[in-house]
């Protein structure tokens, strides 16, 4: 299936980079003595280490919709208290959605006339899902998207993992007044418990991420020393709506067609 070679790397790279995790530089092991806030000259109104994750998460939910670009992929995401929906568009214009624990990929032109519907829906966490079973382990690895692509993950990954928390001064960032927070995290537990896909191999055990946060506690950028920075724009976009049931391809019929087409043309299945 042609999309297997384009969609999967794109989604995986977007998910990890959205968390500003891949390639973030670490500086040895966890800091001794646990996390500690470093006093700065201008810390009035700054968040504390204990407030940081909850306050930024709440601000994201209140704002609702965010957009960002990473590795040639434009992401628009709508966040609710217990869910999110994301639309991803690559630099060729190819578009797909993630939400409700599922991945939605546009049906290719070659499928038109054989199956009805515009979108293929698959749940990577369900081994009984027809498309997940057909696509195999590589597709099943996308089950972590429900965690890693949610923009709240950028902050929540630090919960319980902070080994150092430093409050910086207020500065201007693209015309917005923000405060700099530098957070060092030990991610060994997170990698073992949450990430079961190859992306975990690219994430260092210890990382330092700099968060730029405005007065409303909205995250405007997550920075790391290796220039894999992610900038966030809040508001100004229409909420993301996932494809509806009447737009979906019957995946059992699709898999049957793919297997028949593959056998007819001597194409190995995934």
mmCIF file of N, CA and C in Angstrom, residues 39-139:
data_model
loop_
_atom_site.group_PDB
_atom_site.id
_atom_site.type_symbol
_atom_site.label_atom_id
_atom_site.label_comp_id
_atom_site.label_asym_id
_atom_site.label_seq_id
_atom_site.Cartn_x
_atom_site.Cartn_y
_atom_site.Cartn_z
ATOM 1 N N UNK A 39 16.456 31.099 41.857
ATOM 2 C CA UNK A 39 15.992 32.467 42.019
ATOM 3 C C UNK A 39 16.553 33.350 40.913
ATOM 4 N N UNK A 40 15.703 34.211 40.355
ATOM 5 C CA UNK A 40 16.124 35.178 39.361
ATOM 6 C C UNK A 40 15.725 36.570 39.854
ATOM 7 N N UNK A 41 16.202 37.600 39.195
ATOM 8 C CA UNK A 41 15.893 38.950 39.615
ATOM 9 C C UNK A 41 14.417 39.284 39.426
ATOM 10 N N UNK A 42 13.813 38.764 38.383
ATOM 11 C CA UNK A 42 12.450 39.143 38.029
ATOM 12 C C UNK A 42 11.559 37.904 38.032
ATOM 13 N N UNK A 43 11.129 37.473 39.211
ATOM 14 C CA UNK A 43 10.309 36.272 39.301
ATOM 15 C C UNK A 43 8.905 36.564 39.841
ATOM 16 N N UNK A 44 8.553 37.821 39.999
ATOM 17 C CA UNK A 44 7.216 38.159 40.484
ATOM 18 C C UNK A 44 6.176 37.644 39.501
ATOM 19 N N UNK A 45 5.220 36.880 39.995
ATOM 20 C CA UNK A 45 4.162 36.333 39.150
ATOM 21 C C UNK A 45 4.546 35.082 38.395
ATOM 22 N N UNK A 46 5.766 34.589 38.585
ATOM 23 C CA UNK A 46 6.200 33.376 37.880
ATOM 24 C C UNK A 46 5.524 32.148 38.474
ATOM 25 N N UNK A 47 5.366 31.143 37.638
ATOM 26 C CA UNK A 47 4.834 29.868 38.103
ATOM 27 C C UNK A 47 5.887 29.134 38.921
ATOM 28 N N UNK A 48 5.420 28.378 39.885
ATOM 29 C CA UNK A 48 6.323 27.517 40.641
ATOM 30 C C UNK A 48 6.413 26.158 39.956
ATOM 31 N N UNK A 49 7.375 25.379 40.382
ATOM 32 C CA UNK A 49 7.509 24.027 39.842
ATOM 33 C C UNK A 49 6.236 23.217 40.053
ATOM 34 N N UNK A 50 5.604 23.380 41.219
ATOM 35 C CA UNK A 50 4.390 22.618 41.523
ATOM 36 C C UNK A 50 3.203 23.050 40.666
ATOM 37 N N UNK A 51 3.181 24.320 40.248
ATOM 38 C CA UNK A 51 2.065 24.843 39.454
ATOM 39 C C UNK A 51 2.240 24.611 37.959
ATOM 40 N N UNK A 52 3.448 24.452 37.512
ATOM 41 C CA UNK A 52 3.802 24.569 36.102
ATOM 42 C C UNK A 52 2.944 23.695 35.184
ATOM 43 N N UNK A 53 2.912 22.410 35.407
ATOM 44 C CA UNK A 53 2.212 21.498 34.499
ATOM 45 C C UNK A 53 0.712 21.763 34.500
ATOM 46 N N UNK A 54 0.106 21.883 35.684
ATOM 47 C CA UNK A 54 -1.348 22.066 35.766
ATOM 48 C C UNK A 54 -1.789 23.390 35.157
ATOM 49 N N UNK A 55 -1.050 24.467 35.420
ATOM 50 C CA UNK A 55 -1.451 25.778 34.908
ATOM 51 C C UNK A 55 -1.332 25.860 33.388
ATOM 52 N N UNK A 56 -0.254 25.317 32.837
ATOM 53 C CA UNK A 56 -0.106 25.351 31.382
ATOM 54 C C UNK A 56 -1.137 24.458 30.703
ATOM 55 N N UNK A 57 -1.433 23.318 31.294
ATOM 56 C CA UNK A 57 -2.441 22.420 30.725
ATOM 57 C C UNK A 57 -3.810 23.080 30.710
ATOM 58 N N UNK A 58 -4.182 23.722 31.824
ATOM 59 C CA UNK A 58 -5.478 24.399 31.910
ATOM 60 C C UNK A 58 -5.578 25.528 30.893
ATOM 61 N N UNK A 59 -4.495 26.265 30.691
ATOM 62 C CA UNK A 59 -4.506 27.360 29.727
ATOM 63 C C UNK A 59 -4.698 26.842 28.308
ATOM 64 N N UNK A 60 -4.098 25.698 27.982
ATOM 65 C CA UNK A 60 -4.257 25.106 26.661
ATOM 66 C C UNK A 60 -5.707 24.723 26.400
ATOM 67 N N UNK A 61 -6.349 24.108 27.389
ATOM 68 C CA UNK A 61 -7.744 23.690 27.237
ATOM 69 C C UNK A 61 -8.642 24.909 27.048
ATOM 70 N N UNK A 62 -8.369 25.973 27.819
ATOM 71 C CA UNK A 62 -9.177 27.184 27.702
ATOM 72 C C UNK A 62 -9.005 27.837 26.338
ATOM 73 N N UNK A 63 -7.795 27.840 25.809
ATOM 74 C CA UNK A 63 -7.542 28.452 24.496
ATOM 75 C C UNK A 63 -8.201 27.667 23.374
ATOM 76 N N UNK A 64 -8.195 26.346 23.474
ATOM 77 C CA UNK A 64 -8.954 25.504 22.548
ATOM 78 C C UNK A 64 -8.233 25.043 21.300
ATOM 79 N N UNK A 65 -7.744 25.949 20.482
ATOM 80 C CA UNK A 65 -7.148 25.568 19.197
ATOM 81 C C UNK A 65 -5.759 26.168 19.049
ATOM 82 N N UNK A 66 -4.822 25.354 18.541
ATOM 83 C CA UNK A 66 -3.434 25.769 18.385
ATOM 84 C C UNK A 66 -2.910 25.255 17.046
ATOM 85 N N UNK A 67 -1.937 25.963 16.477
ATOM 86 C CA UNK A 67 -1.275 25.476 15.261
ATOM 87 C C UNK A 67 0.227 25.564 15.448
ATOM 88 N N UNK A 68 0.939 24.672 14.767
ATOM 89 C CA UNK A 68 2.401 24.694 14.787
ATOM 90 C C UNK A 68 2.917 23.934 13.582
ATOM 91 N N UNK A 69 4.181 24.179 13.247
ATOM 92 C CA UNK A 69 4.822 23.527 12.115
ATOM 93 C C UNK A 69 6.027 22.745 12.607
ATOM 94 N N UNK A 70 6.205 21.551 12.047
ATOM 95 C CA UNK A 70 7.340 20.730 12.436
ATOM 96 C C UNK A 70 7.711 19.804 11.293
ATOM 97 N N UNK A 71 8.980 19.804 10.932
ATOM 98 C CA UNK A 71 9.498 18.904 9.903
ATOM 99 C C UNK A 71 8.668 18.943 8.617
ATOM 100 N N UNK A 72 8.259 20.145 8.202
ATOM 101 C CA UNK A 72 7.499 20.272 6.968
ATOM 102 C C UNK A 72 6.036 19.910 7.100
ATOM 103 N N UNK A 73 5.576 19.664 8.311
ATOM 104 C CA UNK A 73 4.179 19.310 8.546
ATOM 105 C C UNK A 73 3.493 20.419 9.325
ATOM 106 N N UNK A 74 2.346 20.879 8.833
ATOM 107 C CA UNK A 74 1.559 21.888 9.541
ATOM 108 C C UNK A 74 0.471 21.173 10.339
ATOM 109 N N UNK A 75 0.411 21.477 11.621
ATOM 110 C CA UNK A 75 -0.534 20.818 12.521
ATOM 111 C C UNK A 75 -1.486 21.848 13.099
ATOM 112 N N UNK A 76 -2.778 21.573 13.011
ATOM 113 C CA UNK A 76 -3.797 22.354 13.711
ATOM 114 C C UNK A 76 -4.506 21.393 14.650
ATOM 115 N N UNK A 77 -4.653 21.817 15.898
ATOM 116 C CA UNK A 77 -5.196 20.905 16.902
ATOM 117 C C UNK A 77 -6.232 21.616 17.759
ATOM 118 N N UNK A 78 -7.342 20.938 18.019
ATOM 119 C CA UNK A 78 -8.376 21.440 18.913
ATOM 120 C C UNK A 78 -8.411 20.573 20.162
ATOM 121 N N UNK A 79 -8.363 21.236 21.316
ATOM 122 C CA UNK A 79 -8.215 20.542 22.594
ATOM 123 C C UNK A 79 -9.463 20.737 23.439
ATOM 124 N N UNK A 80 -9.943 19.667 24.029
ATOM 125 C CA UNK A 80 -10.988 19.724 25.043
ATOM 126 C C UNK A 80 -10.433 19.071 26.305
ATOM 127 N N UNK A 81 -11.205 19.126 27.384
ATOM 128 C CA UNK A 81 -10.702 18.633 28.655
ATOM 129 C C UNK A 81 -10.269 17.174 28.578
ATOM 130 N N UNK A 82 -11.017 16.359 27.820
ATOM 131 C CA UNK A 82 -10.720 14.927 27.792
ATOM 132 C C UNK A 82 -10.509 14.382 26.380
ATOM 133 N N UNK A 83 -10.207 15.267 25.422
ATOM 134 C CA UNK A 83 -10.021 14.786 24.057
ATOM 135 C C UNK A 83 -9.239 15.820 23.246
ATOM 136 N N UNK A 84 -8.826 15.402 22.058
ATOM 137 C CA UNK A 84 -8.226 16.336 21.110
ATOM 138 C C UNK A 84 -8.439 15.800 19.703
ATOM 139 N N UNK A 85 -8.388 16.713 18.743
ATOM 140 C CA UNK A 85 -8.462 16.336 17.339
ATOM 141 C C UNK A 85 -7.417 17.152 16.597
ATOM 142 N N UNK A 86 -6.643 16.498 15.735
ATOM 143 C CA UNK A 86 -5.568 17.176 15.025
ATOM 144 C C UNK A 86 -5.669 16.918 13.529
ATOM 145 N N UNK A 87 -5.391 17.971 12.763
ATOM 146 C CA UNK A 87 -5.284 17.854 11.307
ATOM 147 C C UNK A 87 -3.837 18.135 10.927
ATOM 148 N N UNK A 88 -3.230 17.212 10.202
ATOM 149 C CA UNK A 88 -1.833 17.345 9.799
ATOM 150 C C UNK A 88 -1.759 17.430 8.276
ATOM 151 N N UNK A 89 -0.994 18.395 7.782
ATOM 152 C CA UNK A 89 -0.824 18.579 6.349
ATOM 153 C C UNK A 89 0.661 18.641 6.046
ATOM 154 N N UNK A 90 1.140 17.754 5.158
ATOM 155 C CA UNK A 90 2.571 17.759 4.855
ATOM 156 C C UNK A 90 2.863 18.768 3.753
ATOM 157 N N UNK A 91 4.145 18.875 3.367
ATOM 158 C CA UNK A 91 4.527 19.908 2.406
ATOM 159 C C UNK A 91 4.094 19.601 0.986
ATOM 160 N N UNK A 92 3.483 18.437 0.750
ATOM 161 C CA UNK A 92 2.906 18.132 -0.564
ATOM 162 C C UNK A 92 1.406 18.386 -0.591
ATOM 163 N N UNK A 93 0.842 18.753 0.575
ATOM 164 C CA UNK A 93 -0.592 18.975 0.671
ATOM 165 C C UNK A 93 -1.357 17.755 1.120
ATOM 166 N N UNK A 94 -0.673 16.637 1.331
ATOM 167 C CA UNK A 94 -1.345 15.435 1.810
ATOM 168 C C UNK A 94 -1.823 15.668 3.245
ATOM 169 N N UNK A 95 -3.051 15.283 3.515
ATOM 170 C CA UNK A 95 -3.696 15.628 4.775
ATOM 171 C C UNK A 95 -4.217 14.377 5.473
ATOM 172 N N UNK A 96 -4.106 14.368 6.780
ATOM 173 C CA UNK A 96 -4.715 13.295 7.563
ATOM 174 C C UNK A 96 -5.058 13.819 8.945
ATOM 175 N N UNK A 97 -5.835 13.040 9.690
ATOM 176 C CA UNK A 97 -6.345 13.453 10.987
ATOM 177 C C UNK A 97 -5.984 12.427 12.048
ATOM 178 N N UNK A 98 -5.891 12.920 13.280
ATOM 179 C CA UNK A 98 -5.732 12.054 14.442
ATOM 180 C C UNK A 98 -6.697 12.541 15.512
ATOM 181 N N UNK A 99 -7.440 11.614 16.113
ATOM 182 C CA UNK A 99 -8.363 11.980 17.177
ATOM 183 C C UNK A 99 -9.199 10.789 17.591
ATOM 184 N N UNK A 100 -9.739 10.854 18.810
ATOM 185 C CA UNK A 100 -10.543 9.754 19.348
ATOM 186 C C UNK A 100 -9.780 8.436 19.308
ATOM 187 N N UNK A 101 -8.455 8.519 19.452
ATOM 188 C CA UNK A 101 -7.640 7.307 19.459
ATOM 189 C C UNK A 101 -7.433 6.688 18.095
ATOM 190 N N UNK A 102 -7.864 7.383 17.033
ATOM 191 C CA UNK A 102 -7.787 6.808 15.689
ATOM 192 C C UNK A 102 -6.987 7.703 14.754
ATOM 193 N N UNK A 103 -6.537 7.104 13.656
ATOM 194 C CA UNK A 103 -5.862 7.821 12.571
ATOM 195 C C UNK A 103 -6.774 7.770 11.349
ATOM 196 N N UNK A 104 -6.922 8.913 10.679
ATOM 197 C CA UNK A 104 -7.767 9.004 9.489
ATOM 198 C C UNK A 104 -6.883 9.408 8.305
ATOM 199 N N UNK A 105 -6.820 8.557 7.289
ATOM 200 C CA UNK A 105 -6.003 8.800 6.108
ATOM 201 C C UNK A 105 -6.914 8.886 4.883
ATOM 202 N N UNK A 106 -6.646 9.847 4.015
ATOM 203 C CA UNK A 106 -7.480 10.011 2.821
ATOM 204 C C UNK A 106 -7.369 8.791 1.919
ATOM 205 N N UNK A 107 -8.503 8.342 1.384
ATOM 206 C CA UNK A 107 -8.511 7.230 0.442
ATOM 207 C C UNK A 107 -7.876 7.681 -0.866
ATOM 208 N N UNK A 108 -6.974 6.877 -1.409
ATOM 209 C CA UNK A 108 -6.285 7.226 -2.650
ATOM 210 C C UNK A 108 -7.193 7.112 -3.858
ATOM 211 N N UNK A 109 -6.803 7.809 -4.912
ATOM 212 C CA UNK A 109 -7.595 7.787 -6.144
ATOM 213 C C UNK A 109 -7.719 6.377 -6.705
ATOM 214 N N UNK A 110 -6.691 5.545 -6.482
ATOM 215 C CA UNK A 110 -6.732 4.186 -7.024
ATOM 216 C C UNK A 110 -7.820 3.341 -6.380
ATOM 217 N N UNK A 111 -8.313 3.780 -5.214
ATOM 218 C CA UNK A 111 -9.347 3.002 -4.519
ATOM 219 C C UNK A 111 -10.746 3.390 -4.957
ATOM 220 N N UNK A 112 -10.880 4.589 -5.534
ATOM 221 C CA UNK A 112 -12.204 5.061 -5.955
ATOM 222 C C UNK A 112 -12.760 4.115 -7.020
ATOM 223 N N UNK A 113 -14.001 3.824 -6.898
ATOM 224 C CA UNK A 113 -14.620 2.881 -7.819
ATOM 225 C C UNK A 113 -14.630 1.462 -7.268
ATOM 226 N N UNK A 114 -13.769 1.207 -6.278
ATOM 227 C CA UNK A 114 -13.737 -0.111 -5.643
ATOM 228 C C UNK A 114 -14.366 -0.072 -4.254
ATOM 229 N N UNK A 115 -14.183 1.047 -3.556
ATOM 230 C CA UNK A 115 -14.784 1.207 -2.229
ATOM 231 C C UNK A 115 -15.396 2.591 -2.142
ATOM 232 N N UNK A 116 -16.426 2.729 -1.319
ATOM 233 C CA UNK A 116 -17.063 4.021 -1.092
ATOM 234 C C UNK A 116 -16.407 4.707 0.104
ATOM 235 N N UNK A 117 -16.460 6.029 0.103
ATOM 236 C CA UNK A 117 -15.939 6.792 1.227
ATOM 237 C C UNK A 117 -14.660 7.534 0.886
ATOM 238 N N UNK A 118 -14.389 8.596 1.642
ATOM 239 C CA UNK A 118 -13.234 9.450 1.371
ATOM 240 C C UNK A 118 -12.106 9.256 2.369
ATOM 241 N N UNK A 119 -12.398 8.657 3.537
ATOM 242 C CA UNK A 119 -11.397 8.553 4.595
ATOM 243 C C UNK A 119 -11.322 7.143 5.145
ATOM 244 N N UNK A 120 -10.096 6.714 5.398
ATOM 245 C CA UNK A 120 -9.855 5.402 6.000
ATOM 246 C C UNK A 120 -9.550 5.626 7.479
ATOM 247 N N UNK A 121 -10.340 5.013 8.336
ATOM 248 C CA UNK A 121 -10.152 5.151 9.781
ATOM 249 C C UNK A 121 -9.569 3.861 10.342
ATOM 250 N N UNK A 122 -8.564 4.017 11.205
ATOM 251 C CA UNK A 122 -7.964 2.845 11.841
ATOM 252 C C UNK A 122 -7.582 3.191 13.266
ATOM 253 N N UNK A 123 -7.765 2.231 14.167
ATOM 254 C CA UNK A 123 -7.373 2.390 15.567
ATOM 255 C C UNK A 123 -6.113 1.568 15.792
ATOM 256 N N UNK A 124 -4.936 2.197 15.859
ATOM 257 C CA UNK A 124 -3.685 1.439 15.975
ATOM 258 C C UNK A 124 -3.570 0.622 17.254
ATOM 259 N N UNK A 125 -4.346 0.976 18.287
ATOM 260 C CA UNK A 125 -4.246 0.252 19.561
ATOM 261 C C UNK A 125 -5.093 -1.016 19.579
ATOM 262 N N UNK A 126 -5.936 -1.209 18.562
ATOM 263 C CA UNK A 126 -6.850 -2.348 18.509
ATOM 264 C C UNK A 126 -6.331 -3.380 17.504
ATOM 265 N N UNK A 127 -5.793 -4.502 17.972
ATOM 266 C CA UNK A 127 -5.266 -5.509 17.045
ATOM 267 C C UNK A 127 -6.344 -6.138 16.174
ATOM 268 N N UNK A 128 -7.609 -5.972 16.562
ATOM 269 C CA UNK A 128 -8.707 -6.518 15.771
ATOM 270 C C UNK A 128 -9.235 -5.530 14.730
ATOM 271 N N UNK A 129 -8.729 -4.303 14.756
ATOM 272 C CA UNK A 129 -9.118 -3.341 13.734
ATOM 273 C C UNK A 129 -8.621 -3.855 12.387
ATOM 274 N N UNK A 130 -9.477 -3.918 11.363
ATOM 275 C CA UNK A 130 -9.066 -4.505 10.076
ATOM 276 C C UNK A 130 -7.822 -3.867 9.476
ATOM 277 N N UNK A 131 -7.736 -2.529 9.489
ATOM 278 C CA UNK A 131 -6.581 -1.871 8.888
ATOM 279 C C UNK A 131 -5.325 -2.066 9.722
ATOM 280 N N UNK A 132 -5.462 -2.043 11.041
ATOM 281 C CA UNK A 132 -4.301 -2.250 11.910
ATOM 282 C C UNK A 132 -3.752 -3.653 11.728
ATOM 283 N N UNK A 133 -4.651 -4.632 11.650
ATOM 284 C CA UNK A 133 -4.211 -6.007 11.436
ATOM 285 C C UNK A 133 -3.533 -6.155 10.082
ATOM 286 N N UNK A 134 -4.052 -5.462 9.091
ATOM 287 C CA UNK A 134 -3.481 -5.553 7.731
ATOM 288 C C UNK A 134 -2.121 -4.868 7.653
ATOM 289 N N UNK A 135 -1.990 -3.698 8.273
ATOM 290 C CA UNK A 135 -0.766 -2.909 8.156
ATOM 291 C C UNK A 135 0.367 -3.444 9.010
ATOM 292 N N UNK A 136 0.052 -4.114 10.114
ATOM 293 C CA UNK A 136 1.093 -4.760 10.897
ATOM 294 C C UNK A 136 1.676 -3.901 12.004
ATOM 295 N N UNK A 137 2.834 -4.333 12.523
ATOM 296 C CA UNK A 137 3.425 -3.738 13.718
ATOM 297 C C UNK A 137 3.790 -2.267 13.528
ATOM 298 N N UNK A 138 4.243 -1.906 12.342
ATOM 299 C CA UNK A 138 4.641 -0.521 12.114
ATOM 300 C C UNK A 138 3.477 0.429 12.327
ATOM 301 N N UNK A 139 2.296 0.041 11.860
ATOM 302 C CA UNK A 139 1.124 0.875 12.049
ATOM 303 C C UNK A 139 0.660 0.829 13.494
#
